[in-house]
């Protein structure tokens, strides 16, 4: 799945109605974006606000699906949340009923979904049990990983050739034209789609600048994800969060064609094009011949703000549904919820058992 192999492969193109364009608007053509596009002068203000929100969130108790003793107030809050976004495990029979004989197309985020959130992004390893669960479900359902990580990096974590991979928030997509049984062959035909290809040099330059600018901030990590750069401040002292944003802001003044989005204690520097995980999923469905809502039910499982773009596409088109991975109630476009990677694995295993029995 490395680029030195892919360079000799054909490049996929989009039909005109899906072509990405430079974004001057903050609206996705299909739906309003859930990801926050932040102007440079407001970036520090947003992270100041996140300080308060995240401080409060650390006091929240995880919601539970079953089996825990909690206060009546918490039970009431959990019940309200679960009515809006019920457990995908408790609702498994209902979910299966929605397939009505359709093929399931499965889309999975990586960090926080297949692997736990960790302090060192280079050590976000998935468990062998999770890898087995993903490998097994891919036998029955076309399965894609859609991650903010670079495509090569997320493949190195997952190590499954029978999947499809979309890295850099969907700006670097590889699909194979072989069926799932022959995907592991060395002579498989792979095709790339990279709508932000013209930004490679700019991303490389801004990455170097951000590394240099944040060098003095203890705990700051700059990660080059090929078509985007992630500035992690999870390990930075809270008193220095504002300084991190000011430094990022200062660097980006020289790069007007780049924008910033926020994630879970991370600032994402990305090209200003009209492309996100929602569009990437639409593209994959079309490229793989799975865009017929009468015969295919797409399911997307993810935990971060960038995943909301895919959730929203499914909700507004009424062609599938999202499953939010979260330990606390959140505003979301997802239909169902899971509390963490362990429940994601349980859900995937449930899909496998259902497929084997049917």
PDB file of N, CA, C and O in Angstrom, residues 155-198:
ATOM      1  N   UNK A 155      -2.286   2.529   7.193  1.00  0.00           N
ATOM      2  CA  UNK A 155      -2.108   1.150   6.733  1.00  0.00           C
ATOM      3  C   UNK A 155      -1.080   0.420   7.582  1.00  0.00           C
ATOM      4  O   UNK A 155      -1.244  -0.766   7.911  1.00  0.00           O
ATOM      5  N   UNK A 156      -0.008   1.113   7.970  1.00  0.00           N
ATOM      6  CA  UNK A 156       1.001   0.497   8.822  1.00  0.00           C
ATOM      7  C   UNK A 156       0.417   0.091  10.174  1.00  0.00           C
ATOM      8  O   UNK A 156       0.861  -0.887  10.786  1.00  0.00           O
ATOM      9  N   UNK A 157      -0.571   0.850  10.663  1.00  0.00           N
ATOM     10  CA  UNK A 157      -1.237   0.486  11.906  1.00  0.00           C
ATOM     11  C   UNK A 157      -2.178  -0.705  11.707  1.00  0.00           C
ATOM     12  O   UNK A 157      -2.217  -1.628  12.504  1.00  0.00           O
ATOM     13  N   UNK A 158      -2.957  -0.676  10.624  1.00  0.00           N
ATOM     14  CA  UNK A 158      -4.009  -1.677  10.426  1.00  0.00           C
ATOM     15  C   UNK A 158      -3.460  -2.973   9.828  1.00  0.00           C
ATOM     16  O   UNK A 158      -3.849  -4.074  10.226  1.00  0.00           O
ATOM     17  N   UNK A 159      -2.600  -2.833   8.822  1.00  0.00           N
ATOM     18  CA  UNK A 159      -1.923  -3.994   8.213  1.00  0.00           C
ATOM     19  C   UNK A 159      -2.889  -5.016   7.598  1.00  0.00           C
ATOM     20  O   UNK A 159      -2.669  -6.223   7.673  1.00  0.00           O
ATOM     21  N   UNK A 160      -3.947  -4.545   6.978  1.00  0.00           N
ATOM     22  CA  UNK A 160      -4.890  -5.444   6.309  1.00  0.00           C
ATOM     23  C   UNK A 160      -5.041  -5.010   4.853  1.00  0.00           C
ATOM     24  O   UNK A 160      -5.569  -3.930   4.561  1.00  0.00           O
ATOM     25  N   UNK A 161      -4.619  -5.845   3.929  1.00  0.00           N
ATOM     26  CA  UNK A 161      -4.649  -5.496   2.514  1.00  0.00           C
ATOM     27  C   UNK A 161      -6.033  -5.626   1.900  1.00  0.00           C
ATOM     28  O   UNK A 161      -6.279  -5.120   0.802  1.00  0.00           O
ATOM     29  N   UNK A 162      -6.931  -6.304   2.606  1.00  0.00           N
ATOM     30  CA  UNK A 162      -8.265  -6.508   2.033  1.00  0.00           C
ATOM     31  C   UNK A 162      -9.199  -5.328   2.249  1.00  0.00           C
ATOM     32  O   UNK A 162     -10.370  -5.388   1.891  1.00  0.00           O
ATOM     33  N   UNK A 163      -8.687  -4.228   2.812  1.00  0.00           N
ATOM     34  CA  UNK A 163      -9.500  -3.044   3.059  1.00  0.00           C
ATOM     35  C   UNK A 163      -9.202  -1.959   2.034  1.00  0.00           C
ATOM     36  O   UNK A 163      -8.227  -2.020   1.294  1.00  0.00           O
ATOM     37  N   UNK A 164     -10.056  -0.930   2.035  1.00  0.00           N
ATOM     38  CA  UNK A 164      -9.809   0.286   1.266  1.00  0.00           C
ATOM     39  C   UNK A 164      -9.365   1.362   2.251  1.00  0.00           C
ATOM     40  O   UNK A 164      -9.811   1.380   3.400  1.00  0.00           O
ATOM     41  N   UNK A 165      -8.487   2.270   1.804  1.00  0.00           N
ATOM     42  CA  UNK A 165      -7.925   3.255   2.712  1.00  0.00           C
ATOM     43  C   UNK A 165      -8.089   4.668   2.160  1.00  0.00           C
ATOM     44  O   UNK A 165      -7.787   4.928   0.999  1.00  0.00           O
ATOM     45  N   UNK A 166      -8.578   5.554   3.034  1.00  0.00           N
ATOM     46  CA  UNK A 166      -8.672   6.969   2.710  1.00  0.00           C
ATOM     47  C   UNK A 166      -7.968   7.732   3.824  1.00  0.00           C
ATOM     48  O   UNK A 166      -8.459   7.793   4.953  1.00  0.00           O
ATOM     49  N   UNK A 167      -6.802   8.277   3.526  1.00  0.00           N
ATOM     50  CA  UNK A 167      -6.031   9.015   4.519  1.00  0.00           C
ATOM     51  C   UNK A 167      -6.201  10.513   4.363  1.00  0.00           C
ATOM     52  O   UNK A 167      -6.888  10.997   3.467  1.00  0.00           O
ATOM     53  N   UNK A 168      -5.560  11.260   5.263  1.00  0.00           N
ATOM     54  CA  UNK A 168      -5.575  12.730   5.214  1.00  0.00           C
ATOM     55  C   UNK A 168      -7.000  13.278   5.117  1.00  0.00           C
ATOM     56  O   UNK A 168      -7.297  14.138   4.307  1.00  0.00           O
ATOM     57  N   UNK A 169      -7.899  12.756   5.949  1.00  0.00           N
ATOM     58  CA  UNK A 169      -9.310  13.176   5.969  1.00  0.00           C
ATOM     59  C   UNK A 169      -9.972  12.984   4.600  1.00  0.00           C
ATOM     60  O   UNK A 169     -10.808  13.772   4.177  1.00  0.00           O
ATOM     61  N   UNK A 170      -9.580  11.912   3.912  1.00  0.00           N
ATOM     62  CA  UNK A 170     -10.212  11.590   2.634  1.00  0.00           C
ATOM     63  C   UNK A 170      -9.558  12.239   1.438  1.00  0.00           C
ATOM     64  O   UNK A 170     -10.061  12.109   0.316  1.00  0.00           O
ATOM     65  N   UNK A 171      -8.420  12.917   1.636  1.00  0.00           N
ATOM     66  CA  UNK A 171      -7.746  13.562   0.513  1.00  0.00           C
ATOM     67  C   UNK A 171      -6.730  12.647  -0.167  1.00  0.00           C
ATOM     68  O   UNK A 171      -6.059  13.054  -1.118  1.00  0.00           O
ATOM     69  N   UNK A 172      -6.602  11.421   0.303  1.00  0.00           N
ATOM     70  CA  UNK A 172      -5.669  10.463  -0.281  1.00  0.00           C
ATOM     71  C   UNK A 172      -6.327   9.083  -0.223  1.00  0.00           C
ATOM     72  O   UNK A 172      -6.281   8.393   0.791  1.00  0.00           O
ATOM     73  N   UNK A 173      -6.953   8.687  -1.322  1.00  0.00           N
ATOM     74  CA  UNK A 173      -7.768   7.469  -1.354  1.00  0.00           C
ATOM     75  C   UNK A 173      -7.150   6.439  -2.286  1.00  0.00           C
ATOM     76  O   UNK A 173      -6.784   6.753  -3.415  1.00  0.00           O
ATOM     77  N   UNK A 174      -7.033   5.206  -1.798  1.00  0.00           N
ATOM     78  CA  UNK A 174      -6.624   4.102  -2.660  1.00  0.00           C
ATOM     79  C   UNK A 174      -7.731   3.055  -2.681  1.00  0.00           C
ATOM     80  O   UNK A 174      -8.225   2.636  -1.633  1.00  0.00           O
ATOM     81  N   UNK A 175      -8.135   2.674  -3.864  1.00  0.00           N
ATOM     82  CA  UNK A 175      -9.089   1.576  -4.012  1.00  0.00           C
ATOM     83  C   UNK A 175      -8.484   0.551  -4.948  1.00  0.00           C
ATOM     84  O   UNK A 175      -7.625   0.862  -5.769  1.00  0.00           O
ATOM     85  N   UNK A 176      -8.915  -0.669  -4.807  1.00  0.00           N
ATOM     86  CA  UNK A 176      -8.454  -1.737  -5.673  1.00  0.00           C
ATOM     87  C   UNK A 176      -9.603  -2.193  -6.550  1.00  0.00           C
ATOM     88  O   UNK A 176     -10.763  -2.160  -6.142  1.00  0.00           O
ATOM     89  N   UNK A 177      -9.289  -2.609  -7.731  1.00  0.00           N
ATOM     90  CA  UNK A 177     -10.311  -3.057  -8.672  1.00  0.00           C
ATOM     91  C   UNK A 177     -10.454  -4.571  -8.649  1.00  0.00           C
ATOM     92  O   UNK A 177     -11.088  -5.152  -9.511  1.00  0.00           O
ATOM     93  N   UNK A 178      -9.834  -5.212  -7.663  1.00  0.00           N
ATOM     94  CA  UNK A 178      -9.986  -6.652  -7.503  1.00  0.00           C
ATOM     95  C   UNK A 178     -11.063  -6.918  -6.473  1.00  0.00           C
ATOM     96  O   UNK A 178     -11.405  -6.054  -5.678  1.00  0.00           O
ATOM     97  N   UNK A 179     -11.612  -8.133  -6.493  1.00  0.00           N
ATOM     98  CA  UNK A 179     -12.564  -8.475  -5.457  1.00  0.00           C
ATOM     99  C   UNK A 179     -11.804  -8.821  -4.181  1.00  0.00           C
ATOM    100  O   UNK A 179     -10.588  -8.930  -4.165  1.00  0.00           O
ATOM    101  N   UNK A 180     -12.545  -8.974  -3.072  1.00  0.00           N
ATOM    102  CA  UNK A 180     -11.908  -9.133  -1.775  1.00  0.00           C
ATOM    103  C   UNK A 180     -11.042 -10.381  -1.687  1.00  0.00           C
ATOM    104  O   UNK A 180     -10.109 -10.452  -0.916  1.00  0.00           O
ATOM    105  N   UNK A 181     -11.334 -11.402  -2.492  1.00  0.00           N
ATOM    106  CA  UNK A 181     -10.567 -12.637  -2.416  1.00  0.00           C
ATOM    107  C   UNK A 181      -9.210 -12.501  -3.081  1.00  0.00           C
ATOM    108  O   UNK A 181      -8.287 -13.238  -2.770  1.00  0.00           O
ATOM    109  N   UNK A 182      -9.063 -11.555  -4.003  1.00  0.00           N
ATOM    110  CA  UNK A 182      -7.797 -11.430  -4.715  1.00  0.00           C
ATOM    111  C   UNK A 182      -7.022 -10.178  -4.343  1.00  0.00           C
ATOM    112  O   UNK A 182      -5.947  -9.936  -4.859  1.00  0.00           O
ATOM    113  N   UNK A 183      -7.572  -9.394  -3.406  1.00  0.00           N
ATOM    114  CA  UNK A 183      -6.925  -8.142  -3.032  1.00  0.00           C
ATOM    115  C   UNK A 183      -5.530  -8.365  -2.470  1.00  0.00           C
ATOM    116  O   UNK A 183      -4.648  -7.532  -2.632  1.00  0.00           O
ATOM    117  N   UNK A 184      -5.295  -9.492  -1.806  1.00  0.00           N
ATOM    118  CA  UNK A 184      -4.000  -9.731  -1.188  1.00  0.00           C
ATOM    119  C   UNK A 184      -2.929 -10.124  -2.203  1.00  0.00           C
ATOM    120  O   UNK A 184      -1.763 -10.210  -1.862  1.00  0.00           O
ATOM    121  N   UNK A 185      -3.298 -10.357  -3.443  1.00  0.00           N
ATOM    122  CA  UNK A 185      -2.307 -10.702  -4.453  1.00  0.00           C
ATOM    123  C   UNK A 185      -1.451  -9.494  -4.792  1.00  0.00           C
ATOM    124  O   UNK A 185      -1.904  -8.356  -4.814  1.00  0.00           O
ATOM    125  N   UNK A 186      -0.174  -9.747  -5.083  1.00  0.00           N
ATOM    126  CA  UNK A 186       0.755  -8.657  -5.367  1.00  0.00           C
ATOM    127  C   UNK A 186       0.404  -7.918  -6.648  1.00  0.00           C
ATOM    128  O   UNK A 186       0.756  -6.759  -6.824  1.00  0.00           O
ATOM    129  N   UNK A 187      -0.295  -8.580  -7.568  1.00  0.00           N
ATOM    130  CA  UNK A 187      -0.581  -7.954  -8.858  1.00  0.00           C
ATOM    131  C   UNK A 187      -1.952  -7.278  -8.901  1.00  0.00           C
ATOM    132  O   UNK A 187      -2.506  -7.049  -9.956  1.00  0.00           O
ATOM    133  N   UNK A 188      -2.509  -6.998  -7.729  1.00  0.00           N
ATOM    134  CA  UNK A 188      -3.808  -6.326  -7.705  1.00  0.00           C
ATOM    135  C   UNK A 188      -3.689  -4.955  -8.369  1.00  0.00           C
ATOM    136  O   UNK A 188      -2.646  -4.317  -8.340  1.00  0.00           O
ATOM    137  N   UNK A 189      -4.771  -4.505  -8.986  1.00  0.00           N
ATOM    138  CA  UNK A 189      -4.779  -3.195  -9.621  1.00  0.00           C
ATOM    139  C   UNK A 189      -5.272  -2.169  -8.621  1.00  0.00           C
ATOM    140  O   UNK A 189      -6.396  -2.239  -8.122  1.00  0.00           O
ATOM    141  N   UNK A 190      -4.417  -1.228  -8.285  1.00  0.00           N
ATOM    142  CA  UNK A 190      -4.770  -0.192  -7.319  1.00  0.00           C
ATOM    143  C   UNK A 190      -4.877   1.151  -8.026  1.00  0.00           C
ATOM    144  O   UNK A 190      -4.135   1.440  -8.962  1.00  0.00           O
ATOM    145  N   UNK A 191      -5.828   1.956  -7.582  1.00  0.00           N
ATOM    146  CA  UNK A 191      -6.017   3.285  -8.157  1.00  0.00           C
ATOM    147  C   UNK A 191      -6.060   4.317  -7.041  1.00  0.00           C
ATOM    148  O   UNK A 191      -6.593   4.071  -5.963  1.00  0.00           O
ATOM    149  N   UNK A 192      -5.490   5.475  -7.327  1.00  0.00           N
ATOM    150  CA  UNK A 192      -5.416   6.550  -6.345  1.00  0.00           C
ATOM    151  C   UNK A 192      -6.341   7.693  -6.724  1.00  0.00           C
ATOM    152  O   UNK A 192      -6.549   7.982  -7.894  1.00  0.00           O
ATOM    153  N   UNK A 193      -6.872   8.358  -5.700  1.00  0.00           N
ATOM    154  CA  UNK A 193      -7.560   9.623  -5.899  1.00  0.00           C
ATOM    155  C   UNK A 193      -7.025  10.596  -4.860  1.00  0.00           C
ATOM    156  O   UNK A 193      -7.131  10.349  -3.662  1.00  0.00           O
ATOM    157  N   UNK A 194      -6.443  11.696  -5.326  1.00  0.00           N
ATOM    158  CA  UNK A 194      -5.821  12.677  -4.441  1.00  0.00           C
ATOM    159  C   UNK A 194      -6.230  14.088  -4.867  1.00  0.00           C
ATOM    160  O   UNK A 194      -5.527  14.755  -5.624  1.00  0.00           O
ATOM    161  N   UNK A 195      -7.387  14.557  -4.382  1.00  0.00           N
ATOM    162  CA  UNK A 195      -7.901  15.852  -4.830  1.00  0.00           C
ATOM    163  C   UNK A 195      -7.058  17.042  -4.395  1.00  0.00           C
ATOM    164  O   UNK A 195      -7.225  18.138  -4.921  1.00  0.00           O
ATOM    165  N   UNK A 196      -6.136  16.839  -3.446  1.00  0.00           N
ATOM    166  CA  UNK A 196      -5.297  17.943  -2.964  1.00  0.00           C
ATOM    167  C   UNK A 196      -3.848  17.767  -3.389  1.00  0.00           C
ATOM    168  O   UNK A 196      -2.935  18.288  -2.739  1.00  0.00           O
ATOM    169  N   UNK A 197      -3.624  17.068  -4.490  1.00  0.00           N
ATOM    170  CA  UNK A 197      -2.268  16.735  -4.898  1.00  0.00           C
ATOM    171  C   UNK A 197      -1.387  17.968  -5.109  1.00  0.00           C
ATOM    172  O   UNK A 197      -0.188  17.950  -4.813  1.00  0.00           O
ATOM    173  N   UNK A 198      -2.002  19.058  -5.571  1.00  0.00           N
ATOM    174  CA  UNK A 198      -1.221  20.263  -5.842  1.00  0.00           C
ATOM    175  C   UNK A 198      -0.685  20.919  -4.575  1.00  0.00           C
ATOM    176  O   UNK A 198       0.161  21.820  -4.622  1.00  0.00           O
TER     177      UNK A 198
END
